[in-house]
Short mmCIF file of C-alpha atoms and ligand atoms in Angstrom, two decimals:
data_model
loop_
_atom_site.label_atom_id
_atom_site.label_comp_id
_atom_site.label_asym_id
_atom_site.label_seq_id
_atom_site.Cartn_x
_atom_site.Cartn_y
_atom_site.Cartn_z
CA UNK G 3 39.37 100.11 116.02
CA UNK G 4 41.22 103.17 115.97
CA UNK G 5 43.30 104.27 113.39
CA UNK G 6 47.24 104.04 114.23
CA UNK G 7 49.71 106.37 112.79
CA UNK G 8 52.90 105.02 111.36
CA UNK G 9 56.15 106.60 112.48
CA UNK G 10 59.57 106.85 110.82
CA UNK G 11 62.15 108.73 112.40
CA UNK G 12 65.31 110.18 110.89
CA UNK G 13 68.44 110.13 112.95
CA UNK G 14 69.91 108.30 115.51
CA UNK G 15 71.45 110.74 118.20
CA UNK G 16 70.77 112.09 121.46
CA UNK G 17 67.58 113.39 120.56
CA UNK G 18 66.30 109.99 118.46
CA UNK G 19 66.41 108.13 121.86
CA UNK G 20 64.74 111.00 123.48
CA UNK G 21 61.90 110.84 120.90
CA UNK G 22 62.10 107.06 121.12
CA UNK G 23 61.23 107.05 124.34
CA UNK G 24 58.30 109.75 123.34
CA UNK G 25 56.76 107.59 120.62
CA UNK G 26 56.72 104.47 122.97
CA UNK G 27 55.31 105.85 126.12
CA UNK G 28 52.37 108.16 124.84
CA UNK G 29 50.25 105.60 123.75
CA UNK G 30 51.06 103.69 127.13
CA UNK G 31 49.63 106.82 129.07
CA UNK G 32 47.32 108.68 127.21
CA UNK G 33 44.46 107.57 125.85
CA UNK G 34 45.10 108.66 122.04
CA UNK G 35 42.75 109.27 119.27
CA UNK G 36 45.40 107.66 116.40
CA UNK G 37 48.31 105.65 118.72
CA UNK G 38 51.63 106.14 116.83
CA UNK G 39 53.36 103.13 115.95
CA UNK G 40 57.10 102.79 115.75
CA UNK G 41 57.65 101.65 112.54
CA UNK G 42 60.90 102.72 110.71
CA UNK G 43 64.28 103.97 111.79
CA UNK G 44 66.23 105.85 109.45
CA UNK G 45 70.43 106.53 109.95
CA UNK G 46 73.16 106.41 107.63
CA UNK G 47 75.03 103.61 109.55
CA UNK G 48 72.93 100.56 108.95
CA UNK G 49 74.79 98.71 111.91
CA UNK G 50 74.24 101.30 114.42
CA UNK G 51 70.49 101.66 113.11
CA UNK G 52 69.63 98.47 113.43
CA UNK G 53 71.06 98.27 117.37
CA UNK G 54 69.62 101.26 117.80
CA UNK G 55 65.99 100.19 116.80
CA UNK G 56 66.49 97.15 118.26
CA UNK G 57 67.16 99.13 121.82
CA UNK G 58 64.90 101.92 121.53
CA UNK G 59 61.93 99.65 120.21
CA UNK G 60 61.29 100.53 116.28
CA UNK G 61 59.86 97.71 114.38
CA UNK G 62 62.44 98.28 111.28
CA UNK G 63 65.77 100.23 110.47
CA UNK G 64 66.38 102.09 106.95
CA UNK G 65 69.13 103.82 105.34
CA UNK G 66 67.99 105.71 102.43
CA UNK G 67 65.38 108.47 103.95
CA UNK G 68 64.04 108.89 100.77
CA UNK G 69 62.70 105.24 100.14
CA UNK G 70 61.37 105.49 103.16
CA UNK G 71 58.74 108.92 102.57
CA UNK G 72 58.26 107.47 99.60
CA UNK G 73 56.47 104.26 101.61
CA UNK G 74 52.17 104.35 101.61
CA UNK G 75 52.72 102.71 105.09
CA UNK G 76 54.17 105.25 106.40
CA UNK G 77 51.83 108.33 107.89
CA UNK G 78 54.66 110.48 110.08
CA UNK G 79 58.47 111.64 109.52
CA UNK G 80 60.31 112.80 112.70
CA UNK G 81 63.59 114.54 112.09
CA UNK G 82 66.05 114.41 114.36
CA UNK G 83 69.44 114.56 112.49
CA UNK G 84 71.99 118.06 112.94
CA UNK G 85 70.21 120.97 110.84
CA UNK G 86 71.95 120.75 107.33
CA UNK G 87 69.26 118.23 106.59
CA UNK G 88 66.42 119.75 108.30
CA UNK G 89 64.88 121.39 105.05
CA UNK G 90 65.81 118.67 102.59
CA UNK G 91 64.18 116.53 104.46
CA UNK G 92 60.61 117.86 105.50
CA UNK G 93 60.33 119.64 102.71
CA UNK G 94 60.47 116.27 100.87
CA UNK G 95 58.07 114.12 103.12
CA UNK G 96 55.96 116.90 103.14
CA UNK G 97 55.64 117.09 99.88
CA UNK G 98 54.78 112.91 99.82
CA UNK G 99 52.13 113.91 102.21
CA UNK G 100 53.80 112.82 105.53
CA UNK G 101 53.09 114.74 108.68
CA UNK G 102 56.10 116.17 109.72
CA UNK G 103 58.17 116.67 113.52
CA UNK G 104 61.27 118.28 113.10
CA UNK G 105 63.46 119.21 116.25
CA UNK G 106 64.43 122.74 116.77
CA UNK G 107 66.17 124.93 115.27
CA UNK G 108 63.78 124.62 112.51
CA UNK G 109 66.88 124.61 109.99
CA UNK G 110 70.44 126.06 109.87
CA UNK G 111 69.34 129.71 107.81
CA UNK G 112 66.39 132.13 107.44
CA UNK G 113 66.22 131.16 103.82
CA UNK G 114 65.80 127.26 104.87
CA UNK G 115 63.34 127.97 107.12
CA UNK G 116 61.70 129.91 104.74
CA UNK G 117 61.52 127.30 102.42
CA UNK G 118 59.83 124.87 105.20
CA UNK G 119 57.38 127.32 106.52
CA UNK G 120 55.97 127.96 102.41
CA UNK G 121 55.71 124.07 102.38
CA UNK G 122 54.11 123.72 105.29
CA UNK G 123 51.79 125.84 104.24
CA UNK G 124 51.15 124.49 101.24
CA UNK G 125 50.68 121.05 103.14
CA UNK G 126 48.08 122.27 105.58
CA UNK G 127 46.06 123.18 102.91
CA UNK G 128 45.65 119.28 102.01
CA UNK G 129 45.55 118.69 105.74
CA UNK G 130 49.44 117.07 105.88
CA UNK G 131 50.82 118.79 109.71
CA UNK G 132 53.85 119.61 110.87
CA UNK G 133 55.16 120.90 114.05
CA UNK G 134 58.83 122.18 115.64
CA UNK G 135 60.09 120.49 118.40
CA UNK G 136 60.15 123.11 120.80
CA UNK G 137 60.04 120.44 123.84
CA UNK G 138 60.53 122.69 126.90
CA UNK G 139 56.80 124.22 125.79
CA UNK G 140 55.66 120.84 126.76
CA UNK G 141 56.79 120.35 130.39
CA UNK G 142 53.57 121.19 132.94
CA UNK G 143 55.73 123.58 134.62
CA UNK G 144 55.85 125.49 131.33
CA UNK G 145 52.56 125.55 130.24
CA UNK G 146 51.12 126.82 133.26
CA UNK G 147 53.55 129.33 134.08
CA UNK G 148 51.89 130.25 130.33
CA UNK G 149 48.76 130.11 131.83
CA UNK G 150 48.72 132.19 134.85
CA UNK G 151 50.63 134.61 132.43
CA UNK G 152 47.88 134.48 129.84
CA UNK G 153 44.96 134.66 132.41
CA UNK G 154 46.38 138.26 133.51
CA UNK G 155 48.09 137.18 137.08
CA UNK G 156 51.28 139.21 136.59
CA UNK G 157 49.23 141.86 134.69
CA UNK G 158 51.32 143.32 131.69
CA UNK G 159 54.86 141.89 130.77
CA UNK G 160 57.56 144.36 131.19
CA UNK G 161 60.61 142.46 131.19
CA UNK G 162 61.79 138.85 130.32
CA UNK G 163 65.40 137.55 131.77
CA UNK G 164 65.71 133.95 129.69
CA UNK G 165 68.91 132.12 129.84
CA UNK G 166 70.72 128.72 128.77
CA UNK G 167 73.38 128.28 130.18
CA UNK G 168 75.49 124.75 129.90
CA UNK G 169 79.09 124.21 130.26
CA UNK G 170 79.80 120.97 128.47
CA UNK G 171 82.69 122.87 126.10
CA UNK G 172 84.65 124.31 129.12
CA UNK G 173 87.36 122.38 128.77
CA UNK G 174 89.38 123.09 125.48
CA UNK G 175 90.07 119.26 125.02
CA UNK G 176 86.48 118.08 124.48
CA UNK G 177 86.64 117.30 121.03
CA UNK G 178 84.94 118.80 118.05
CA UNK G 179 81.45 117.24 117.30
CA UNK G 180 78.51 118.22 114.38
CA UNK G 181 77.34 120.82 116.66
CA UNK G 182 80.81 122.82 116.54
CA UNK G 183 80.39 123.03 112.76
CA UNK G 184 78.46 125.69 111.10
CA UNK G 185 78.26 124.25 107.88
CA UNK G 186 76.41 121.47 109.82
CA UNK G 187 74.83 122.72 113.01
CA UNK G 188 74.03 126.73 111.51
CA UNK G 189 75.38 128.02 115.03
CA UNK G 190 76.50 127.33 117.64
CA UNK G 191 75.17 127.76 121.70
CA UNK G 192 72.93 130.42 119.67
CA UNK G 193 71.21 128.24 117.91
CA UNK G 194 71.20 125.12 120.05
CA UNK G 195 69.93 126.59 123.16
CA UNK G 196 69.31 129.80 122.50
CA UNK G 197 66.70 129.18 120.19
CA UNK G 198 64.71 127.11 123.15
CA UNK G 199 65.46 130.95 125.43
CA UNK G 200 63.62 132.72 122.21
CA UNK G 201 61.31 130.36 121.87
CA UNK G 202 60.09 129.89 126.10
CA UNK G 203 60.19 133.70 126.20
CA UNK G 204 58.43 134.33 123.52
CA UNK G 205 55.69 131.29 124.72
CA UNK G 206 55.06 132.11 128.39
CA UNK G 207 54.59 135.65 127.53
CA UNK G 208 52.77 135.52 124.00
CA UNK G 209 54.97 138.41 122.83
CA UNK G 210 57.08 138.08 119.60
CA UNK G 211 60.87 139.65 119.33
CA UNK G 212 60.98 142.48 117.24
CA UNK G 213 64.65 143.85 117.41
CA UNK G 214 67.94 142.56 119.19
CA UNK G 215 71.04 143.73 119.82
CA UNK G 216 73.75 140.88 120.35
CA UNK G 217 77.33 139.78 120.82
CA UNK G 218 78.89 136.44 120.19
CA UNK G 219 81.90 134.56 121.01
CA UNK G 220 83.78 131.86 120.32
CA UNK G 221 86.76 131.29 123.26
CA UNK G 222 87.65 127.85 121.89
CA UNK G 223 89.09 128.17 118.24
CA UNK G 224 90.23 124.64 117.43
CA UNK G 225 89.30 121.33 119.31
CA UNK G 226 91.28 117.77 118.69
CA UNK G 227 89.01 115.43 116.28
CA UNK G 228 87.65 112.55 118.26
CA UNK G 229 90.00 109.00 117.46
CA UNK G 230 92.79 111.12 115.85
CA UNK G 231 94.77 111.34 118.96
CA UNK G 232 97.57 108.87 119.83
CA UNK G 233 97.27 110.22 123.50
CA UNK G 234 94.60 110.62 125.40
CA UNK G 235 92.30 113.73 125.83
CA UNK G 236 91.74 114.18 129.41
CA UNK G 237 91.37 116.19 132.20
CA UNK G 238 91.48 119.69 130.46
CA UNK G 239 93.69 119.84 127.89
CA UNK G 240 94.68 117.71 125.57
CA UNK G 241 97.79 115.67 124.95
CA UNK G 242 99.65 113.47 122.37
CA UNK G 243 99.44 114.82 118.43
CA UNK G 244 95.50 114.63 118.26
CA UNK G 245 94.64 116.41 114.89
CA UNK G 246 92.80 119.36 115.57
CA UNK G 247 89.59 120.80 113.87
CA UNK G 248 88.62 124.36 113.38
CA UNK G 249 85.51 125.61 115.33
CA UNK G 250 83.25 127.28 113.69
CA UNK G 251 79.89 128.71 115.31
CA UNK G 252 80.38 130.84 118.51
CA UNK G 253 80.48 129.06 122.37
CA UNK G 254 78.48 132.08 123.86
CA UNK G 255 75.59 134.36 122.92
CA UNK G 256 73.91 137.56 124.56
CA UNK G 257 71.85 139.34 123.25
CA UNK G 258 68.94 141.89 124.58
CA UNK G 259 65.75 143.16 122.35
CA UNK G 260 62.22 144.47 122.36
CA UNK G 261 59.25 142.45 122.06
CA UNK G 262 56.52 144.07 119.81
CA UNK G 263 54.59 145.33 123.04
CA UNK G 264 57.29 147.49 123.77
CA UNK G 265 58.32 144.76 126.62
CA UNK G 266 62.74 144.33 126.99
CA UNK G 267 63.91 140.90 127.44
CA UNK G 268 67.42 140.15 128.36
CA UNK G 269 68.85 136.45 126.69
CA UNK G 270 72.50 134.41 127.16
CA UNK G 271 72.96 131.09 125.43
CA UNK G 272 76.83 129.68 126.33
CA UNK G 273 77.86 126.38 126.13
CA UNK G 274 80.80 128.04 128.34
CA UNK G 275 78.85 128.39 131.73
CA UNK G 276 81.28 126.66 134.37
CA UNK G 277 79.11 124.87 136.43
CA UNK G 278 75.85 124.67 134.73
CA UNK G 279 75.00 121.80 133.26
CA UNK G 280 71.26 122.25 131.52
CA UNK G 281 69.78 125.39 132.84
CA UNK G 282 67.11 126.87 131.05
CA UNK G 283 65.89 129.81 133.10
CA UNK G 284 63.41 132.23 132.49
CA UNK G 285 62.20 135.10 134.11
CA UNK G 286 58.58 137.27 133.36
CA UNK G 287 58.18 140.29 135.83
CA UNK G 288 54.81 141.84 135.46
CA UNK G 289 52.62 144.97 136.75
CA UNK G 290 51.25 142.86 138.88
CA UNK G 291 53.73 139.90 139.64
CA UNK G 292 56.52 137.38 138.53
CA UNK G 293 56.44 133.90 137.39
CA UNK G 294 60.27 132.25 136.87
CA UNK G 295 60.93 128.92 135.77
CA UNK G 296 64.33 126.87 135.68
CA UNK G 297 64.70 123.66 133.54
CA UNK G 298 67.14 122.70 136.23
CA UNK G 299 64.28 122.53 138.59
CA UNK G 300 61.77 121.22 136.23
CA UNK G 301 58.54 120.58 138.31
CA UNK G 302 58.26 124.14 139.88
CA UNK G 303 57.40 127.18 138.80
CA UNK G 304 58.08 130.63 141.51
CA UNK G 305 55.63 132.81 141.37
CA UNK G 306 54.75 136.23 142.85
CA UNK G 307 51.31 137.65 143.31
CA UNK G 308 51.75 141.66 143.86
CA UNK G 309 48.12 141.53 144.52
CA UNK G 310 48.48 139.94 147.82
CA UNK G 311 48.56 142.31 151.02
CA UNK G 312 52.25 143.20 151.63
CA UNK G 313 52.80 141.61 154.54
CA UNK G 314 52.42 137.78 152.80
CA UNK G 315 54.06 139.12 149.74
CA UNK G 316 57.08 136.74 148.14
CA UNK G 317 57.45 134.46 145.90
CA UNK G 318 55.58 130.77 146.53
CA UNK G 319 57.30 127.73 145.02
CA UNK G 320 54.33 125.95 143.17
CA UNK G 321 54.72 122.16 142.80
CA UNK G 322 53.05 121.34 139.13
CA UNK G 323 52.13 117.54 139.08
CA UNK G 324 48.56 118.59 140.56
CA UNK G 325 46.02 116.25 138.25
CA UNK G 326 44.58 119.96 137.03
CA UNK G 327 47.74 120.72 135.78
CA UNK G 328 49.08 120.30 131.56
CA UNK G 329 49.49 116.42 131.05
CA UNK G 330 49.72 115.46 134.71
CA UNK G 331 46.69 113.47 134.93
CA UNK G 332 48.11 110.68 132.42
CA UNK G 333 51.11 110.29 134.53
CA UNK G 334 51.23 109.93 138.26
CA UNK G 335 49.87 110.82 141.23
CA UNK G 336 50.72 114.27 142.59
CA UNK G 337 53.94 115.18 144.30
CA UNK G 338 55.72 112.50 142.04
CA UNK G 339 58.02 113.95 139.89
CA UNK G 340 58.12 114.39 135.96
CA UNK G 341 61.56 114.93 133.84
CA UNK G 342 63.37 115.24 130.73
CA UNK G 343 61.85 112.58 128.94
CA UNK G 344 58.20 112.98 129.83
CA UNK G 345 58.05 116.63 127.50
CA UNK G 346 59.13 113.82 124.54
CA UNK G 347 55.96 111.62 125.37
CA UNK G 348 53.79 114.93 125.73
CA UNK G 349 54.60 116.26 122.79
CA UNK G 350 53.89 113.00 121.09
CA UNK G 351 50.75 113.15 122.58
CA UNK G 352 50.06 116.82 120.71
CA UNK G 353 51.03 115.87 117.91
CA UNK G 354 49.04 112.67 117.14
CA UNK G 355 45.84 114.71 118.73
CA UNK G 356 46.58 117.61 116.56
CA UNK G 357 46.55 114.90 113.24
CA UNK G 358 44.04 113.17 114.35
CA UNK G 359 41.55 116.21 115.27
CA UNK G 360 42.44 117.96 112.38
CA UNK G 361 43.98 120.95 113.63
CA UNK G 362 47.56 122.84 113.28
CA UNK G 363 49.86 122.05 115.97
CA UNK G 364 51.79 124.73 117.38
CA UNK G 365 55.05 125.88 117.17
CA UNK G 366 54.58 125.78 113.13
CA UNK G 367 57.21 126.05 110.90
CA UNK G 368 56.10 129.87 110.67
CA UNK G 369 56.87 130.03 114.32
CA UNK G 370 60.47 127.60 113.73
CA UNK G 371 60.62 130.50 110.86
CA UNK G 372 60.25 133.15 113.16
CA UNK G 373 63.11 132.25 115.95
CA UNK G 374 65.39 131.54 113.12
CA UNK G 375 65.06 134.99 112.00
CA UNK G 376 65.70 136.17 115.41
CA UNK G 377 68.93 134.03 115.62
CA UNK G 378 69.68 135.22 111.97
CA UNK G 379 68.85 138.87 113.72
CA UNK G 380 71.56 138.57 116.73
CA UNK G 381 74.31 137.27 114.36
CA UNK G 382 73.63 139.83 112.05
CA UNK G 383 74.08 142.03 115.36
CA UNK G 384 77.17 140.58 116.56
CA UNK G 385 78.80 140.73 113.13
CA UNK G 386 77.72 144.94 113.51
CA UNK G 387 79.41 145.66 116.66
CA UNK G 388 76.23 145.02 118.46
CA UNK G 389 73.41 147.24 116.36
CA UNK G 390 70.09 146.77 116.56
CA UNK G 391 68.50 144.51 113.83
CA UNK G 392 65.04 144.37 113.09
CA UNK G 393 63.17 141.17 113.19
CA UNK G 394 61.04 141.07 109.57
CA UNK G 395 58.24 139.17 110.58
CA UNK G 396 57.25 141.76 114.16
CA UNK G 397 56.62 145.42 113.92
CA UNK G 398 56.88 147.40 117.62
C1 SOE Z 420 72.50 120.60 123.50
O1 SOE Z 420 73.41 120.20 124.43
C2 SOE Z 420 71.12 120.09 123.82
O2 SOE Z 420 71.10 118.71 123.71
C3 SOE Z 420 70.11 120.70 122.87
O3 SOE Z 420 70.40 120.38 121.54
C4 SOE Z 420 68.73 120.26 123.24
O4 SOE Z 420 67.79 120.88 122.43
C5 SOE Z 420 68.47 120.60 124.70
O5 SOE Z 420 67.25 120.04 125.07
C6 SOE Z 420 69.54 120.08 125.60
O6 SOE Z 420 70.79 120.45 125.15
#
C-alpha cells in the first residue's frame, strides 16, 4: 500500500476552504504516489474550527498550532492564516521536520522571508520540502503559456504588461478587515495581488526583476470596524456612529522595472479597480510573437505567432483543456471547463509528487524570498518619490 501523507492546515479563511477543497479532490483525480490525508485543522476559534472541518472534510480540529507540529502523525503543515504568522509558523514545523505549504506572500518583510528561505534550506538538506503557494502557476492556461514561451515561440521577451486589478474596496464603507492592516497583512493590494503579477511575470517568462520604480496609494484612510456600527453600512457610504479604523497598507500599486535580461515590464495591483472583480492579466510580447493570459478568462491563453505569413497573422484564442495540456488529463474531457478551485487540487498534486519523488518543489521559499524583496523594492520606491531600487538577489 502506498504511503499517505498526513495534512494539518493552519487557518480557517478564504483560502483554508480553497485548499480544502485542494487536499480532498487530488487524490480523487490523480493517481498520487503518497495521497494526502486530511487530518488536522488548526484556528484559534475552536467553534468555528470544528464547523469548519466538519464542512470542508478534515478528520480533526486543533487550536494550539504548536501541539499540533509537534504530533509524529502528522507529515505536512499548510499555512493559510494573514502573513504576521507566516514565519513563526513554518519556520517552526520546519524545524519538527514537517513539509511545509505556505500561501503567498511568503511573509509580511524581507527579513521574514529571509528567515524562511535559510530554514528551508536547512530543511532540504534532511529532505523536509516546502513550497509557496503561488496558485495561478498552476492553472493549464498558465503553464503552457510558460511553455510555448520557454520553447522559443515568441522568440526573446521584450516587454511584460501584468496587472491585478480588483475592486472589492471601492466603496469607502466596506469595513476594515486583516488585510487593511499592515501590522497584519505587510501590504496592502501590493502584496496581496501584486505579488501573484511579480510572481506570473516573472514565471511565464523565466526572467527575474532586477530594479523597479513604483508609486503607491492609499484613497481610503479610515474604514468603519465590522459590528461596531449601530446603523447599517450600505450602499456606499456608511451611516449611524460605526467606529472607524485606520487603514494602513496602500489600495493601489504601480510600479514598472527591468528584468535582468534587460526586458521592461509594466505592473498595477489596486484593490480600487471599479469594475474588476479578479483580473489577473498578463501580457509577454516577443521578437517573434505574444502570448496574454487573463485570470478572468481562465481556460484561454491569446497567442500570436509573428512567424506566420502576414496575411493569417492575429492573435488565436487557444482553448487549454486539450488532454496534452498541464493537469488536464486527470480532469475532464476537452472543451469542459476548469476554474478557481482546480489550481488548489493541482498544486496539491505537486506538492505530494514533489515529497514523495524526492525533489524541491518550485516556487521555494528562495523564490517567496525573492518577490518579497521586489515588493520590499517598490515600497522602498514609493516612499522615494518613485526612484529606482535595486532588487539584491538579480544583477542586469
Ligand atoms: C485577495 O482578494 C485574494 O483573495 C488574494 O489574497 C488571493 O491570493 C487571490 O487568489 C484572490 O484575491
Amino acid at each position: 500500500m502506498r504511503e499517505r501523507l498526513r495534512v494539518a492546515m493552519v487557518g480557517i479563511g478564504f483560502m483554508g476552504a480553497a485548499h480544502s477543497q485542494g487536499w480532498r479532490v487530488a487524490p480523487r483525480f490523480f493517481d498520487l504516489s503518497a495521497p494526502p490525508t486530511m487530518d488536522v485543522l488548526v484556528g484559534r476559534d475552536p467553534d468555528r474550527t470544528a464547523a469548519a472541518a466538519e464542512k470542508w472534510g478534515w478528520r480533526e480540529s486543533a487550536a494550539d498550532w504548536r501541539e499540533v507540529i509537534a504530533r509524529d502523525d502528522v507529515d505536512v503543515v499548510d499555512i493559510v492564516t494573514p502573513g504576521d504568522t507566516h514565519a513563526e509558523i513554518a519556520i517552526a514545523a520546519l524545524e519538527a521536520g514537517k513539509h511545509v505549504l505556505c500561501e503567498k506572500p511568503l511573509a509580511n518583510s524581507t527579513a521574514e522571508a529571509e528567515e524562511m528561505a535559510r530554514a528551508a534550506e536547512a530543511a532540504a538538506a534532511r529532505g523536509i520540502r516546502s513550497m509557496v503557494g503561488f496558485t495561478y502557476r498552476r492553472l493549464p492556461a498558465t503553464a503552457f503559456a510558460r511553455q510555448l514561451i520557454a520553447d522559443g515561440r515568441i522568440g526573446e521577451v521584450r516587454q511584460v504588461r501584468a496587472s491585478y486589478l480588483q475592486d472589492w474596496l471601492v466603496d469607502p464603507g466596506s469595513p476594515m478587515t486583516w488585510r487593511l492592516q499592515k501590522d497584519r497583512a505587510g501590504s496592502g493590494a501590493l502584496g496581496d495581488i501584486g505579488a501573484h503579477a511579480i510572481d506570473m511575470a516573472e514565471y511565464l517568462t523565466g526572467l527575474r526583476l532586477s530594479r523597479v520604480s513604483g508609486l503607491l496609494e492609499t484613497f481610503v484612510r479610515q474604514r468603519p470596524i465590522a459590528g461596531s456600527s449601530s446603523g447599517a453600512i450600505s450602499g456606499g457610504s456608511s451611516v449611524g456612529s460605526a467606529e472607524m479604523g485606520e487603514v494602513t497598507v496602500d489600495d493601489a500599486a504601480l510600479f514598472h522595472g527591468r528584468f535582468t535580461s534587460g526586458a521592461l515590464g509594466t505592473f498595477e495591483a489596486t484593490r480600487m479597480a471599479t469594475g474588476r472583480k479578479n483580473g489577473l492579466r498578463v501580457e509577454v510580447s516577443g521578437s517573434k510573437g505574444a502570448v496574454a493570459f487573463d485570470l478572468e478568462h481562465m481556460n484561454r491563453i491569446e497567442f500570436y505567432d509573428g512567424t506566420v505569413p502576414a496575411a493569417e497573422q492575429g492573435f488565436t484564442s487557444i482553448i487549454v483543456t486539450e488532454p496534452e495540456h498541464p493537469w488536464v488529463s486527470a480532469w475532464w474531457p476537452a472543451g469542459h471547463m476548469l476554474g478557481y478551485e482546480h489550481g488548489f487540487a493541482n498544486q496539491a498534486r505537486d506538492f505530494v509528487e514533489a515529497i514523495a519523488g524526492d525533489e524541491d518543489p518550485s516556487p521555494s521559499f528562495a523564490d517567496g524570498l525573492h518577490v518579497q524583496r521586489v515588493l520590499d523594492a517598490v515600497e522602498q520606491s514609493s516612499h522615494a518619490d518613485g526612484a529606482w531600487v535595486g532588487i539584491a538577489d538579480a544583477s542586469e
